[in-house]
Amino acid sequence: MDTNQAAKYLSEIDELDQWSKKSVHIEVINKREAFNLAEPLWLERMYREGKLFVHPNIAKQLKNQSWIANDLQKRMIWASVIASAEGPDSKARFVDIKKKLLKKYGREWWEDVYQRKNNAWAAKSRIEKKRASNGPAVTTLINNTHLFAGAASSETIEALKMIPET
């Protein structure tokens, strides 16, 4: 697998924290480069699919930066990753993410991410509750008409604005 293929493979994994486990077959020489190439691809895809829970202005900044995040934006992205961790292994994933971030960035960085996760989680919950309450008929209208899709998008943007920009 060449570096570009590895980057594409990694960018299609929703759980950013699982990349190291899912990349054991990538050669060590190519791994860092593959991770660096995959990050912007992953960010763009997660945004496009509505799975990146950051303030709309931050998403706009990321897009203008070719999806290459700065330090503050990385903190916001990791808060989104933590907020998105669901399922029976979510507690274990949280602990794993915490260990990785503490090791790589330090306690102060981790604590900032930890504080940010609550806003990301609140926005995610609001979006999911609204989607769940729509019902099949409204969902069909949203998927097939610009008017309803625009209204749903506006509600999503309002929920994401709950997340601080700074």
XYZ file of N, CA and C in Angstrom:
498
model
N 0.852 -1.169 0.000
C 0.000 0.000 0.000
C 0.902 1.238 0.000
N 0.710 2.115 -1.004
C 1.531 3.329 -1.020
C 0.953 4.376 -0.060
N 1.658 5.473 0.095
C 1.293 6.498 1.078
C -0.073 7.107 0.782
N -0.358 7.389 -0.488
C -1.654 7.978 -0.844
C -2.802 7.015 -0.574
N -2.601 5.741 -0.871
C -3.633 4.740 -0.577
C -3.850 4.625 0.926
N -2.765 4.648 1.676
C -2.862 4.576 3.136
C -3.610 5.787 3.683
N -3.326 6.968 3.138
C -4.014 8.188 3.575
C -5.503 8.103 3.274
N -5.854 7.625 2.098
C -7.271 7.479 1.737
C -7.945 6.479 2.670
N -7.287 5.369 2.932
C -7.817 4.350 3.844
C -8.075 4.954 5.227
N -7.095 5.660 5.770
C -7.239 6.257 7.097
C -8.341 7.307 7.120
N -8.432 8.111 6.081
C -9.414 9.199 6.055
C -10.853 8.694 6.038
N -11.044 7.440 5.720
C -12.394 6.867 5.692
C -12.791 6.219 7.014
N -11.924 6.281 8.008
C -12.216 5.765 9.349
C -12.735 6.928 10.188
N -13.983 6.852 10.640
C -14.586 7.949 11.412
C -13.845 8.228 12.709
N -13.419 7.189 13.385
C -12.815 7.317 14.714
C -11.332 7.659 14.590
N -11.044 8.938 14.665
C -9.668 9.425 14.548
C -8.738 8.737 15.543
N -9.255 8.452 16.721
C -8.449 7.816 17.768
C -8.095 6.366 17.454
N -8.720 5.781 16.455
C -8.460 4.385 16.099
C -7.441 4.233 14.968
N -6.967 5.344 14.439
C -6.036 5.273 13.316
C -4.804 4.446 13.630
N -4.233 4.610 14.800
C -2.998 3.873 15.110
C -3.247 2.367 15.127
N -4.402 1.945 15.627
C -4.728 0.514 15.661
C -5.009 -0.033 14.267
N -5.607 0.790 13.420
C -6.001 0.327 12.091
C -4.897 0.515 11.052
N -3.760 1.052 11.488
C -2.675 1.308 10.535
C -1.460 0.416 10.770
N -1.642 -0.676 11.469
C -0.497 -1.547 11.775
C 0.146 -2.122 10.512
N -0.622 -2.232 9.437
C -0.093 -2.791 8.193
C 0.653 -1.759 7.338
N 0.619 -0.494 7.734
C 1.315 0.555 6.981
C 2.775 0.591 7.427
N 3.686 0.661 6.451
C 5.111 0.700 6.778
C 5.418 1.925 7.638
N 6.314 1.752 8.588
C 6.670 2.829 9.518
C 7.164 4.066 8.772
N 7.904 3.874 7.704
C 8.449 4.993 6.929
C 7.317 5.855 6.371
N 6.258 5.213 5.918
C 5.150 5.927 5.292
C 4.073 6.371 6.279
N 4.076 5.844 7.475
C 2.968 6.061 8.401
C 2.774 7.535 8.748
N 3.811 8.241 9.144
C 3.683 9.665 9.517
C 3.184 10.481 8.336
N 3.748 10.220 7.161
C 3.324 10.940 5.961
C 1.865 10.615 5.628
N 1.485 9.348 5.766
C 0.101 8.947 5.506
C -0.856 9.640 6.472
N -0.477 9.712 7.747
C -1.307 10.402 8.742
C -1.475 11.878 8.360
N -0.377 12.526 7.971
C -0.428 13.945 7.609
C -1.285 14.198 6.369
N -1.236 13.289 5.409
C -2.075 13.421 4.215
C -3.538 13.094 4.517
N -3.764 12.169 5.431
C -5.124 11.721 5.741
C -5.918 12.741 6.549
N -5.230 13.489 7.407
C -5.927 14.430 8.298
C -6.840 15.408 7.556
N -6.339 16.142 6.551
C -7.236 17.064 5.840
C -8.363 16.343 5.094
N -8.070 15.170 4.541
C -9.108 14.394 3.855
C -10.200 13.981 4.834
N -9.784 13.555 6.014
C -10.722 13.143 7.061
C -11.579 14.325 7.504
N -10.935 15.467 7.761
C -11.674 16.657 8.200
C -12.716 17.074 7.170
N -12.327 17.108 5.916
C -13.259 17.502 4.860
C -14.437 16.532 4.782
N -14.161 15.241 4.853
C -15.230 14.238 4.792
C -16.152 14.335 6.001
N -15.577 14.456 7.180
C -16.403 14.541 8.389
C -17.297 15.780 8.345
N -16.782 16.889 7.865
C -17.583 18.103 7.725
C -18.706 17.875 6.713
N -18.356 17.342 5.562
C -19.329 17.099 4.495
C -20.451 16.174 4.961
N -20.115 15.194 5.799
C -21.103 14.227 6.287
C -21.817 14.693 7.556
N -21.498 15.884 8.040
C -22.156 16.414 9.233
C -21.718 15.732 10.517
N -20.486 15.248 10.551
C -19.972 14.534 11.720
C -18.876 15.304 12.450
N -18.602 16.521 12.009
C -17.587 17.354 12.647
C -18.315 18.444 13.421
N -18.240 18.377 14.740
C -18.996 19.284 15.591
C -18.100 20.420 16.078
N -17.961 21.429 15.203
C -17.213 22.645 15.519
C -18.070 23.834 15.080
N -17.770 25.001 15.617
C -18.495 26.223 15.252
C -18.407 26.416 13.732
N -19.488 26.886 13.087
C -19.467 27.082 11.627
C -18.320 27.973 11.136
N -17.952 28.979 11.907
C -16.832 29.841 11.498
C -15.501 29.090 11.536
N -15.373 28.155 12.455
C -14.159 27.319 12.518
C -14.116 26.397 11.303
N -15.267 25.839 10.943
C -15.334 24.986 9.751
C -14.944 25.792 8.508
N -15.407 27.023 8.438
C -15.064 27.898 7.309
C -13.557 28.173 7.286
N -12.981 28.424 8.459
C -11.532 28.645 8.544
C -10.771 27.414 8.066
N -11.207 26.247 8.529
C -10.544 25.004 8.121
C -10.590 24.833 6.604
N -11.751 25.105 6.038
C -11.897 24.994 4.588
C -10.928 25.945 3.882
N -10.835 27.179 4.372
C -9.917 28.168 3.782
C -8.451 27.788 3.973
N -8.168 26.980 4.984
C -6.801 26.516 5.264
C -6.535 25.162 4.618
N -7.344 24.782 3.649
C -7.229 23.478 2.970
C -7.334 22.327 3.965
N -8.150 22.520 4.995
C -8.443 21.506 6.011
C -7.217 21.121 6.837
N -6.263 22.030 6.949
C -5.092 21.801 7.802
C -5.297 22.614 9.075
N -5.477 21.917 10.182
C -5.856 22.553 11.448
C -4.659 23.131 12.191
N -4.891 24.277 12.835
C -3.882 24.832 13.738
C -4.098 24.228 15.133
N -3.315 24.648 16.099
C -3.373 24.052 17.437
C -4.754 24.188 18.081
N -5.327 25.384 18.050
C -6.639 25.607 18.655
C -7.710 24.773 17.959
N -7.653 24.726 16.645
C -8.624 23.939 15.886
C -8.483 22.446 16.183
N -7.260 21.978 16.398
C -7.060 20.571 16.760
C -7.736 20.252 18.088
N -7.683 21.183 19.020
C -8.355 20.986 20.307
C -9.861 20.845 20.092
N -10.405 21.686 19.232
C -11.835 21.637 18.933
C -12.206 20.335 18.238
N -11.351 19.892 17.352
C -11.598 18.647 16.615
C -11.581 17.461 17.574
N -10.601 17.425 18.484
C -10.556 16.328 19.452
C -11.767 16.362 20.386
N -12.251 17.552 20.725
C -13.474 17.649 21.533
C -14.643 17.046 20.764
N -14.688 17.278 19.460
C -15.727 16.699 18.612
C -15.607 15.177 18.561
N -14.376 14.688 18.458
C -14.148 13.233 18.436
C -14.644 12.601 19.737
N -14.327 13.226 20.864
C -14.772 12.702 22.164
C -16.291 12.740 22.252
N -16.894 13.838 21.805
C -18.353 13.967 21.847
C -19.033 12.926 20.961
N -18.352 12.500 19.923
C -18.924 11.527 18.987
C -18.736 10.081 19.416
N -17.892 9.848 20.400
C -17.623 8.472 20.847
C -18.874 7.903 21.510
N -19.432 6.889 20.890
C -20.645 6.256 21.405
C -20.470 4.750 21.401
N -21.395 4.089 22.058
C -21.396 2.642 22.041
C -20.828 2.042 23.305
N -20.785 0.720 23.329
C -20.342 0.028 24.541
C -18.876 0.277 24.893
N -18.077 0.667 23.917
C -16.655 0.908 24.181
C -16.329 2.391 24.364
N -17.338 3.236 24.514
C -17.092 4.682 24.568
C -16.243 5.097 25.767
N -16.437 4.460 26.912
C -15.623 4.811 28.088
C -14.163 4.418 27.867
N -13.951 3.255 27.310
C -12.584 2.804 27.027
C -11.930 3.717 25.989
N -12.685 4.121 24.981
C -12.151 5.041 23.973
C -11.797 6.380 24.598
N -12.652 6.862 25.507
C -12.381 8.127 26.194
C -11.059 8.048 26.948
N -10.871 6.972 27.689
C -9.630 6.788 28.462
C -8.432 6.716 27.517
N -8.587 6.003 26.412
C -7.509 5.869 25.432
C -7.161 7.223 24.808
N -8.187 7.983 24.433
C -7.961 9.315 23.861
C -7.243 10.198 24.874
N -7.703 10.149 26.114
C -7.085 10.968 27.163
C -5.600 10.639 27.301
N -5.272 9.348 27.350
C -3.866 8.937 27.477
C -3.032 9.447 26.304
N -3.568 9.279 25.086
C -2.832 9.706 23.891
C -2.598 11.214 23.887
N -3.636 11.972 24.219
C -3.503 13.429 24.188
C -2.607 13.939 25.305
N -2.694 13.327 26.487
C -1.798 13.710 27.582
C -0.342 13.463 27.194
N -0.085 12.318 26.589
C 1.281 11.962 26.202
C 1.816 12.901 25.110
N 0.977 13.193 24.126
C 1.430 13.986 22.989
C 1.465 15.492 23.274
N 0.465 16.002 24.019
C 0.332 17.451 24.173
C 0.472 17.970 25.603
N 0.268 17.121 26.604
C 0.378 17.567 27.989
C -0.968 17.827 28.654
N -0.922 18.028 29.970
C -2.139 18.161 30.782
C -2.970 19.390 30.424
N -2.322 20.530 30.262
C -3.063 21.768 29.972
C -3.863 21.633 28.671
N -3.237 21.071 27.658
C -3.886 20.864 26.363
C -5.085 19.932 26.536
N -4.866 18.799 27.236
C -5.939 17.844 27.472
C -7.105 18.502 28.207
N -6.817 19.267 29.234
C -7.890 19.883 30.021
C -8.696 20.868 29.186
N -8.056 21.544 28.253
C -8.778 22.428 27.343
C -9.722 21.616 26.453
N -9.228 20.513 25.907
C -10.069 19.630 25.085
C -11.243 19.118 25.918
N -10.952 18.695 27.133
C -11.980 18.146 28.018
C -13.082 19.177 28.288
N -12.705 20.429 28.495
C -13.696 21.488 28.726
C -14.534 21.738 27.473
N -13.930 21.618 26.320
C -14.621 21.888 25.054
C -15.604 20.783 24.668
N -15.372 19.578 25.144
C -16.200 18.447 24.716
C -17.666 18.609 25.087
N -17.961 19.288 26.198
C -19.355 19.442 26.623
C -20.170 20.249 25.621
N -19.594 21.314 25.088
C -20.299 22.108 24.078
C -20.486 21.323 22.781
N -19.472 20.578 22.392
C -19.581 19.756 21.182
C -20.650 18.685 21.374
N -20.670 18.078 22.552
C -21.666 17.044 22.840
C -23.076 17.634 22.845
N -23.251 18.816 23.432
C -24.569 19.459 23.478
C -25.072 19.767 22.068
N -24.199 20.277 21.212
C -24.585 20.573 19.831
C -24.935 19.289 19.087
N -24.131 18.270 19.257
C -24.382 16.976 18.613
C -25.723 16.409 19.063
N -25.997 16.462 20.345
C -27.257 15.938 20.883
C -28.452 16.697 20.320
N -28.332 18.005 20.256
C -29.429 18.826 19.721
C -29.699 18.476 18.260
N -28.647 18.315 17.485
C -28.789 17.957 16.069
C -29.433 16.581 15.929
N -28.941 15.611 16.699
C -29.483 14.249 16.614
C -30.938 14.187 17.059
N -31.297 14.913 18.114
C -32.692 14.929 18.576
C -33.606 15.513 17.515
N -33.158 16.568 16.868
C -33.965 17.186 15.816
C -34.139 16.226 14.650
N -33.067 15.558 14.257
C -33.158 14.591 13.154
C -34.092 13.443 13.511
N -34.003 12.972 14.749
C -34.844 11.853 15.189
C -36.314 12.247 15.258
N -36.592 13.504 15.574
C -37.985 13.938 15.712
C -38.635 14.265 14.373
N -37.856 14.295 13.308
C -38.400 14.662 12.006
C -39.405 13.654 11.462
N -39.157 12.376 11.651
C -40.032 11.362 11.078
C -39.698 11.126 9.618
N -40.206 10.020 9.062
C -39.838 9.645 7.691
C -40.320 10.629 6.621
N -41.511 11.194 6.784
C -42.035 12.109 5.761
C -41.195 13.383 5.694
N -40.890 13.953 6.842
C -40.082 15.177 6.876
C -38.667 14.888 6.389
N -38.120 13.742 6.765
C -36.780 13.365 6.307
C -36.742 13.275 4.788
N -37.782 12.714 4.186
C -37.868 12.632 2.728
C -37.909 14.026 2.119
N -38.702 14.922 2.713
C -38.754 16.306 2.223
C -37.389 16.983 2.336
N -36.715 16.774 3.451
C -35.387 17.368 3.655
C -34.411 16.860 2.603
N -34.473 15.564 2.331
C -33.538 14.957 1.378
C -33.835 15.323 -0.072
N -35.092 15.723 -0.360
C -35.486 15.911 -1.754
C -35.872 17.334 -2.146
N -35.878 18.268 -1.208
C -36.229 19.645 -1.558
C -35.215 20.618 -0.977
N -34.943 21.651 -1.741
C -33.987 22.667 -1.285
C -34.536 23.456 -0.107
N -35.834 23.743 -0.117
C -36.440 24.536 0.949
C -36.293 23.849 2.300
N -36.686 22.589 2.369
C -36.607 21.863 3.641
C -35.157 21.537 4.011
N -34.335 21.256 3.006
C -32.913 21.002 3.282
C -32.264 22.256 3.856
N -32.638 23.414 3.325
C -32.110 24.675 3.839
C -32.530 24.928 5.272
N -33.786 24.621 5.583
C -34.277 24.798 6.956
C -33.538 23.873 7.913
N -33.346 22.622 7.503
C -32.626 21.661 8.351
C -31.180 22.106 8.536
N -30.581 22.616 7.467
C -29.205 23.098 7.554
C -29.112 24.291 8.506
N -30.087 25.176 8.459
C -30.105 26.337 9.364
C -30.173 25.901 10.816
N -30.987 24.885 11.095
C -31.094 24.372 12.466
C -29.778 23.747 12.920
N -29.117 23.045 12.021
C -27.816 22.451 12.336
C -26.793 23.545 12.627
N -26.783 24.572 11.801
C -25.845 25.683 12.006
C -26.098 26.360 13.349
N -27.361 26.563 13.698
C -27.689 27.179 14.993
C -27.189 26.312 16.148
N -27.329 25.008 16.016
C -26.835 24.103 17.069
C -25.312 24.194 17.172
N -24.629 24.231 16.032
C -23.165 24.305 16.037
C -22.653 25.646 16.565
N -23.474 26.669 16.470
C -23.076 27.978 17.009
C -23.031 27.976 18.535
N -23.564 26.929 19.159
C -23.465 26.779 20.616
C -22.010 26.530 21.033
N -21.209 26.075 20.086
C -19.806 25.750 20.357
C -18.978 27.029 20.231
N -18.178 27.370 21.238
C -17.366 28.595 21.162
C -16.352 28.559 20.017
N -16.068 29.745 19.495
C -15.080 29.887 18.418
C -13.662 29.997 18.955
N -13.532 30.320 20.220
C -12.194 30.547 20.770
C -11.858 29.542 21.844
